[in-house]
Amino acid sequence: MSTLAARPLTSLIHRLTLTAGVALTALLGACDNSSSSNANKSAPAATNAPAAKPAASEIVIGHYGSLTGPEATFGRSTDNGIKLAVEEINAAGGVNIGGTSHTIKVISEDTEGKPEKAGTVVTKLITSDKVVCVLGEVASSVTLAGAPVAQQFGVPMITPSSTNPQVTAVGDMISRVCFIDPFQGYACAKFAFSDLKVKKAAILFDQAAAYSVGLKDEFEKNFKQMGGEVVAVEAYTKGESNFNPLLTKIREKNAEILFIPGYYTDVANIAIQARKLGMTMPLLGGDGWDSADLAKNGGAAIEGSFYSNHYAADQPTEEIQSFVKKYKEKFGETPDGLAALGYDAARIFADAATRAGSTNGAKLAAAITSTKGFKGVTGTITINEKRDAVKPAVIVEMKGGKPVFRARVEP
Ligand code: PHE
């Protein structure tokens, strides 16, 4: 069942940066258990816990995300979306498992946006909090570090928003409710080539992020196939502060658009520095731009630029508008795409747990991955054989400091 089951324990430990001896002890203990009964390594936590934790009428799920750090809005918005969904599910009677209703409790852990934190927090959620399912992370590099742990323990993980194809390839416990980057790269290329009618693009990407490298490749491939030319490809590393040397090189190439598949904090810095260098072309990005902080930090430099995303808060559908209203009432701000995906992921978990009638890892994972036609805020969600969702993307334009719906791209 687990593709990683046969791996030596040392290889798992190698992947984790365990800072606490406690976590290591817990990990060794749990792995010993599961290898002695290979039939069901998913049960570890919930079913045979001797203590009263969790209570029979309560199931616990975990969320790991960047609640602080340069991608803090990713984790916080996701957490808000999850909590809104769980509040609604609990208010409606919780999840019915085998004839008994169970309320859901969420325990959230901060990754600070660092891949090296992921193993530790996912281990903690599974071994000490006894979660039956893990939601997260947002950034693909962080999820790629956390997913092998969930896989090893046989606990399902749903990433609301990691789009790198490798994430769900980790194993059968790992699924997602968002589209993947081969499609997102196509959507960006198609919008640039067909809607904006640009023929020459430059790319500036983050070589330290799996997401950014993958999206760069997919954009480049698709844009060229459509007949466009990629005149410059330059790489930065997350957290860099001086982009002038890279931008100066790009400026010479007279690109009509600059594609930046990065995260919002870096993108705002890049935009400001590009404008100072007199570069006036529109900037284009992927979902990693999606944060209220993009406009807060980037100001005028980001106006008139575009990015692809999972939803737009101004789309006039009933699902979206009722979600936006509820979220605003609770949190006092307009939900971004992460909030919407977190909300959808938590609801898909609850739907799957009800269908599975069980919190057993293997049964729950099977129910999650057989999700079909689920009406989410981010579209209708069907999970395919690779445990990915296939859904349309939207392109938004930054106008007056806000993302405004501009186009929809079908898969
Ligand atoms: N797709 C990004 C990644 O895989 C994360 C992200 C999703 C960021 C949605 C913002 C909005 O790293």
Coordinates of C-alpha atoms and ligand atoms in Angstrom, one line a residue:
M1 CA 0.0 0.0 0.0
S2 CA 2.7 2.4 0.9
T3 CA 5.3 2.9 -1.9
L4 CA 7.8 4.0 0.8
A5 CA 7.1 1.2 3.1
A6 CA 10.1 -0.8 2.0
R7 CA 12.5 2.0 2.4
P8 CA 14.9 1.7 5.2
L9 CA 14.0 3.8 8.2
T10 CA 17.3 5.7 7.9
S11 CA 16.1 7.1 4.6
L12 CA 13.1 8.6 6.2
I13 CA 15.0 10.0 9.0
H14 CA 17.5 11.4 6.6
R15 CA 14.7 13.4 5.0
L16 CA 13.6 14.9 8.3
T17 CA 15.4 17.6 10.2
L18 CA 14.5 16.5 13.6
T19 CA 15.3 19.1 16.1
A20 CA 13.5 17.4 19.0
G21 CA 14.6 14.1 20.4
V22 CA 11.0 13.6 21.4
A23 CA 9.9 13.5 17.8
L24 CA 12.6 11.0 16.9
T25 CA 11.6 8.7 19.6
A26 CA 8.0 8.9 18.6
L27 CA 8.9 8.3 15.0
L28 CA 11.0 5.2 15.8
G29 CA 8.3 3.9 18.0
A30 CA 5.6 4.3 15.4
C31 CA 7.6 2.9 12.6
D32 CA 8.4 -0.2 14.6
N33 CA 4.8 -0.8 15.2
S34 CA 3.8 -0.4 11.6
S35 CA 6.5 -2.6 10.2
S36 CA 5.5 -5.5 12.5
S37 CA 2.0 -5.5 11.0
N38 CA 2.5 -4.6 7.4
A39 CA -1.2 -5.1 6.6
N40 CA -2.3 -1.8 8.0
K41 CA 0.2 0.8 8.8
S42 CA -2.5 3.5 8.6
A43 CA -4.2 2.7 11.8
P44 CA -1.5 3.8 14.1
A45 CA -2.9 6.9 15.5
A46 CA -6.6 7.1 15.8
T47 CA -8.0 3.7 16.4
N48 CA -5.8 2.1 19.0
A49 CA -4.8 5.1 21.0
P50 CA -5.1 3.9 24.6
A51 CA -5.7 7.3 26.2
A52 CA -8.9 9.3 25.8
K53 CA -7.3 11.3 23.1
P54 CA -9.1 11.9 20.8
A55 CA -12.5 11.5 22.4
A56 CA -14.7 9.1 20.6
S57 CA -17.0 11.8 19.3
E58 CA -14.2 13.9 18.0
I59 CA -11.8 13.5 15.2
V60 CA -8.6 15.5 14.9
I61 CA -7.1 16.7 11.7
G62 CA -3.8 18.6 11.3
H63 CA -2.9 21.6 9.2
Y64 CA 0.7 22.5 8.6
G65 CA 1.4 25.8 6.9
S66 CA 3.5 29.0 6.8
L67 CA 1.8 30.9 9.6
T68 CA 4.8 33.1 9.8
G69 CA 7.7 34.0 7.4
P70 CA 7.9 35.5 3.9
E71 CA 4.8 33.4 2.8
A72 CA 2.8 34.0 6.0
T73 CA -0.4 34.9 4.1
F74 CA -0.4 31.5 2.4
G75 CA -0.6 29.6 5.7
R76 CA -2.9 32.0 7.5
S77 CA -5.4 32.2 4.7
T78 CA -5.4 28.4 4.3
D79 CA -5.9 28.1 8.1
N80 CA -8.8 30.5 8.0
G81 CA -10.5 28.7 5.1
I82 CA -10.1 25.3 6.9
K83 CA -11.5 26.7 10.1
L84 CA -14.5 28.3 8.5
A85 CA -15.3 25.0 6.8
V86 CA -14.9 23.0 10.0
E87 CA -17.0 25.4 12.0
E88 CA -19.8 25.0 9.4
I89 CA -19.4 21.2 9.3
N90 CA -19.5 21.0 13.1
A91 CA -22.5 23.3 13.3
A92 CA -24.3 21.0 10.9
G93 CA -23.7 18.0 13.2
G94 CA -20.2 17.0 12.3
V95 CA -19.1 13.9 10.3
N96 CA -21.1 10.8 10.5
I97 CA -18.8 7.8 11.0
G98 CA -20.5 4.4 11.4
G99 CA -23.7 5.9 12.7
T100 CA -22.1 8.3 15.2
S101 CA -21.6 12.0 14.6
H102 CA -18.1 13.2 15.2
T103 CA -17.1 16.8 15.5
I104 CA -13.8 17.8 13.8
K105 CA -11.0 19.5 15.7
V106 CA -8.1 21.2 13.8
I107 CA -4.6 21.4 15.1
S108 CA -2.3 23.8 13.2
E109 CA 1.4 23.8 13.0
D110 CA 3.7 26.5 11.6
T111 CA 6.4 25.6 9.0
E112 CA 7.6 29.2 8.6
G113 CA 7.6 28.3 4.9
K114 CA 10.7 26.1 5.4
P115 CA 10.9 22.7 3.9
E116 CA 13.3 21.6 6.7
K117 CA 10.5 22.2 9.3
A118 CA 7.9 20.0 7.4
G119 CA 9.1 16.6 8.6
T120 CA 9.1 17.6 12.2
V121 CA 5.6 19.2 12.3
V122 CA 4.0 16.4 10.3
T123 CA 5.5 13.8 12.6
K124 CA 4.3 15.7 15.6
L125 CA 0.7 16.0 14.2
I126 CA 0.6 12.3 13.4
T127 CA 2.4 10.8 16.4
S128 CA 1.4 13.1 19.2
D129 CA -1.8 14.7 18.1
K130 CA -3.1 11.5 16.5
V131 CA -4.6 13.3 13.5
V132 CA -6.5 11.1 11.0
C133 CA -5.7 13.4 8.1
V134 CA -3.2 16.2 7.3
L135 CA -4.0 19.2 5.3
G136 CA -1.2 21.3 3.7
E137 CA 1.2 22.6 2.8
V138 CA 0.9 25.4 0.3
A139 CA 4.4 25.7 -1.2
S140 CA 5.4 22.6 -3.2
S141 CA 8.9 22.4 -1.8
V142 CA 7.5 22.2 1.7
T143 CA 4.8 19.7 0.8
L144 CA 7.5 17.6 -0.9
A145 CA 9.3 17.4 2.4
G146 CA 6.2 16.7 4.5
A147 CA 4.4 14.2 2.2
P148 CA 6.9 11.3 2.7
V149 CA 6.2 11.3 6.4
A150 CA 2.4 11.1 6.0
Q151 CA 2.9 8.4 3.4
Q152 CA 5.2 6.4 5.7
F153 CA 2.7 6.5 8.5
G154 CA -0.2 5.7 6.2
V155 CA -2.1 8.9 7.1
P156 CA -3.8 10.7 4.2
M157 CA -2.6 14.2 3.3
I158 CA -4.5 16.6 1.1
T159 CA -2.6 19.6 -0.1
P160 CA -5.1 22.3 -0.9
S161 CA -2.7 24.2 -3.2
S162 CA 0.7 22.6 -4.0
T163 CA 0.7 22.5 -7.8
N164 CA 4.1 20.8 -8.6
P165 CA 3.4 17.4 -10.3
Q166 CA 5.8 15.5 -8.0
V167 CA 3.8 16.1 -4.9
T168 CA 1.2 13.5 -5.4
A169 CA 3.7 11.1 -6.9
V170 CA 5.1 10.6 -3.4
G171 CA 2.4 7.9 -2.8
D172 CA -1.1 6.8 -2.5
M173 CA -1.8 8.7 0.7
I174 CA -1.1 12.1 -1.0
S175 CA -3.7 13.9 -3.0
R176 CA -4.6 17.5 -3.9
V177 CA -7.7 19.5 -4.7
C178 CA -6.0 22.0 -7.1
F179 CA -4.8 21.8 -10.7
I180 CA -1.1 21.1 -11.4
D181 CA 1.7 23.2 -13.0
P182 CA 1.8 21.7 -16.5
F183 CA -1.8 23.1 -16.8
Q184 CA -1.0 26.3 -15.0
G185 CA 2.1 26.9 -17.3
Y186 CA -0.1 26.3 -20.3
A187 CA -2.8 28.7 -19.0
C188 CA -0.2 31.5 -18.5
A189 CA 1.4 30.9 -21.9
K190 CA -2.0 30.8 -23.6
F191 CA -3.2 34.1 -22.0
A192 CA 0.1 35.8 -22.9
F193 CA 0.2 34.6 -26.5
S194 CA -3.5 34.6 -27.4
D195 CA -5.1 37.3 -25.2
L196 CA -2.3 39.7 -24.8
K197 CA -0.8 38.8 -28.2
V198 CA 2.8 39.1 -27.1
K199 CA 5.4 37.2 -29.0
K200 CA 8.5 37.8 -26.9
A201 CA 8.7 36.8 -23.2
A202 CA 11.4 36.9 -20.6
I203 CA 11.4 34.7 -17.5
L204 CA 12.8 35.4 -14.0
F205 CA 12.3 32.4 -11.7
D206 CA 13.3 31.1 -8.2
Q207 CA 15.8 28.3 -8.6
A208 CA 15.3 27.2 -5.0
A209 CA 11.6 26.4 -5.3
A210 CA 10.3 23.3 -7.0
Y211 CA 7.1 25.2 -7.9
S212 CA 9.0 28.0 -9.6
V213 CA 11.3 25.7 -11.6
G214 CA 8.4 23.5 -12.8
L215 CA 6.2 26.4 -13.7
K216 CA 9.1 28.1 -15.6
D217 CA 9.6 24.9 -17.6
E218 CA 6.0 24.5 -18.5
F219 CA 5.5 28.2 -19.4
E220 CA 8.5 28.1 -21.7
K221 CA 7.6 24.9 -23.4
N222 CA 4.0 26.0 -24.1
F223 CA 4.8 29.5 -25.1
K224 CA 7.4 28.3 -27.6
Q225 CA 5.0 25.6 -29.0
M226 CA 2.4 28.4 -29.5
G227 CA 4.9 30.2 -31.7
G228 CA 6.3 32.6 -29.1
E229 CA 9.9 33.4 -28.3
V230 CA 11.6 33.2 -24.9
V231 CA 14.3 35.9 -25.1
A232 CA 15.8 35.6 -21.6
V233 CA 15.7 33.2 -18.7
E234 CA 17.3 34.3 -15.4
A235 CA 17.3 32.7 -12.0
Y236 CA 17.1 34.2 -8.5
T237 CA 17.0 32.5 -5.0
K238 CA 14.2 33.1 -2.6
G239 CA 14.9 36.0 -0.2
E240 CA 17.4 37.7 -2.4
S241 CA 17.1 41.5 -2.2
N242 CA 19.0 42.9 -5.1
F243 CA 17.5 41.9 -8.4
N244 CA 19.1 44.7 -10.4
P245 CA 21.8 42.6 -12.1
L246 CA 19.3 40.0 -13.4
L247 CA 16.8 42.7 -14.4
T248 CA 19.4 44.7 -16.2
K249 CA 20.3 41.6 -18.3
I250 CA 16.6 41.0 -19.1
R251 CA 16.0 44.7 -20.0
E252 CA 18.4 44.5 -23.0
K253 CA 16.3 41.7 -24.6
N254 CA 13.2 43.8 -25.2
A255 CA 10.7 41.3 -24.0
E256 CA 7.0 42.3 -24.2
I257 CA 6.2 40.5 -21.0
L258 CA 8.1 39.3 -18.0
F259 CA 7.0 36.0 -16.5
I260 CA 7.9 35.6 -12.8
P261 CA 6.7 32.3 -11.3
G262 CA 7.6 33.2 -7.8
Y263 CA 6.0 33.9 -4.4
Y264 CA 4.5 37.3 -3.6
T265 CA 7.2 38.8 -1.3
D266 CA 9.9 38.4 -3.9
V267 CA 7.6 39.3 -6.8
A268 CA 6.7 42.7 -5.1
N269 CA 10.5 43.5 -4.7
I270 CA 11.2 42.4 -8.3
A271 CA 8.3 44.6 -9.6
I272 CA 9.5 47.7 -7.8
Q273 CA 13.1 47.2 -9.0
A274 CA 12.0 46.5 -12.6
R275 CA 10.0 49.7 -12.7
K276 CA 12.9 51.7 -11.3
L277 CA 15.0 50.4 -14.2
G278 CA 12.4 51.7 -16.6
M279 CA 10.9 48.4 -17.5
T280 CA 7.3 49.0 -18.2
M281 CA 6.1 45.7 -19.7
P282 CA 3.3 43.9 -17.9
L283 CA 4.4 41.2 -15.5
L284 CA 2.8 37.8 -15.4
G285 CA 2.9 35.1 -12.7
G286 CA 1.2 32.1 -11.3
D287 CA -0.8 31.4 -8.2
G288 CA 2.3 32.2 -6.0
W289 CA 1.4 35.9 -6.4
D290 CA -1.9 35.4 -4.6
S291 CA -1.7 37.6 -1.5
A292 CA -3.1 40.9 -0.3
D293 CA 0.6 41.7 0.5
L294 CA 1.4 41.7 -3.2
A295 CA -0.2 45.1 -3.7
K296 CA 0.5 46.3 -0.2
N297 CA 4.2 45.8 -0.8
G298 CA 4.4 46.3 -4.6
G299 CA 2.0 49.3 -4.9
A300 CA 1.9 50.9 -8.3
A301 CA 4.7 48.6 -9.6
I302 CA 2.3 45.7 -9.7
E303 CA -0.7 47.5 -11.3
G304 CA -1.7 46.2 -14.7
S305 CA 0.1 42.9 -14.2
F306 CA -1.6 39.4 -14.4
Y307 CA -1.5 36.1 -12.7
S308 CA -3.2 32.8 -12.9
N309 CA -5.2 31.5 -9.9
H310 CA -7.7 29.0 -8.6
Y311 CA -10.6 31.4 -8.2
A312 CA -11.4 35.1 -8.3
A313 CA -13.4 36.6 -5.4
D314 CA -15.3 38.9 -7.8
Q315 CA -16.7 36.0 -10.0
P316 CA -20.5 36.3 -9.7
T317 CA -21.4 32.7 -8.9
E318 CA -23.5 31.7 -6.0
E319 CA -20.9 29.4 -4.5
I320 CA -18.2 32.1 -4.6
Q321 CA -20.3 35.0 -3.4
S322 CA -21.8 33.1 -0.4
F323 CA -18.3 32.0 0.6
V324 CA -16.8 35.5 0.2
K325 CA -19.6 36.9 2.4
K326 CA -19.2 34.3 5.2
Y327 CA -15.4 34.6 5.2
K328 CA -15.6 38.4 5.3
E329 CA -18.0 38.3 8.2
K330 CA -15.7 36.0 10.2
F331 CA -12.2 37.4 9.3
G332 CA -12.9 40.9 8.0
E333 CA -11.1 40.5 4.7
T334 CA -11.7 39.2 1.2
P335 CA -10.6 35.6 0.9
D336 CA -7.8 34.9 -1.4
G337 CA -7.4 31.7 -3.4
L338 CA -5.6 29.9 -0.5
A339 CA -8.5 30.5 1.8
A340 CA -10.9 29.1 -0.9
L341 CA -8.7 26.0 -1.4
G342 CA -8.3 25.4 2.3
Y343 CA -12.1 25.6 2.7
D344 CA -12.6 23.1 -0.2
A345 CA -9.9 20.7 1.1
A346 CA -11.5 20.6 4.6
R347 CA -14.9 19.9 3.1
I348 CA -13.6 17.2 0.9
F349 CA -12.0 15.6 3.9
A350 CA -15.3 15.6 5.7
D351 CA -17.2 14.3 2.7
A352 CA -14.7 11.5 2.2
A353 CA -14.7 10.5 5.9
T354 CA -18.5 10.2 5.8
R355 CA -18.3 8.1 2.6
A356 CA -15.6 5.9 4.1
G357 CA -17.5 5.6 7.3
S358 CA -14.0 5.2 8.9
T359 CA -10.9 7.2 9.8
N360 CA -8.6 4.3 8.9
G361 CA -5.9 5.7 6.7
A362 CA -6.2 3.4 3.8
K363 CA -10.0 3.6 3.7
L364 CA -10.0 7.4 4.1
A365 CA -7.3 7.9 1.4
A366 CA -9.4 5.7 -1.0
A367 CA -12.5 7.8 -0.3
I368 CA -10.6 11.0 -0.8
T369 CA -9.1 9.9 -4.1
S370 CA -12.5 8.7 -5.4
T371 CA -14.0 12.2 -5.0
K372 CA -16.1 13.0 -8.0
G373 CA -18.0 16.2 -9.0
F374 CA -17.6 17.8 -5.6
K375 CA -19.0 21.4 -5.8
G376 CA -16.2 23.5 -4.4
V377 CA -15.7 27.2 -4.2
T378 CA -12.7 26.8 -6.5
G379 CA -14.8 24.8 -9.1
T380 CA -16.1 21.3 -9.4
I381 CA -13.5 18.9 -8.0
T382 CA -12.9 15.4 -9.4
I383 CA -9.7 13.7 -8.3
N384 CA -8.0 11.7 -11.1
E385 CA -5.9 8.5 -11.0
K386 CA -2.8 10.5 -10.2
R387 CA -4.7 12.0 -7.2
D388 CA -4.7 15.5 -8.8
A389 CA -7.7 17.6 -9.5
V390 CA -8.5 18.8 -13.0
K391 CA -10.1 22.2 -13.0
P392 CA -10.1 25.5 -15.0
A393 CA -7.8 28.3 -14.0
V394 CA -8.6 32.0 -13.9
I395 CA -6.4 34.9 -14.9
V396 CA -6.7 38.0 -12.8
E397 CA -5.4 41.5 -13.5
M398 CA -4.1 43.8 -10.7
K399 CA -6.3 46.9 -10.8
G400 CA -6.6 49.4 -8.0
G401 CA -4.5 47.1 -5.7
K402 CA -6.9 44.2 -6.2
P403 CA -7.0 41.1 -8.4
V404 CA -9.9 41.4 -10.9
F405 CA -11.2 38.5 -12.9
R406 CA -10.0 38.8 -16.5
A407 CA -10.2 35.3 -18.2
R408 CA -10.9 31.7 -17.6
V409 CA -8.7 28.9 -19.1
E410 CA -10.2 25.5 -19.5
P411 CA -8.0 22.4 -19.1
Ligands
PHE1 N1 1.0 26.5 -6.2 C1 2.0 27.0 -5.3 C2 3.1 26.0 -5.0 O1 2.9 24.9 -5.4 C3 1.4 27.5 -4.0 C4 0.3 28.5 -4.0 C5 -1.0 28.0 -4.4 C6 0.5 29.8 -3.8 C7 -2.1 28.9 -4.5 C8 -0.6 30.7 -3.8 C9 -1.8 30.3 -4.2 O2 4.1 26.2 -4.5

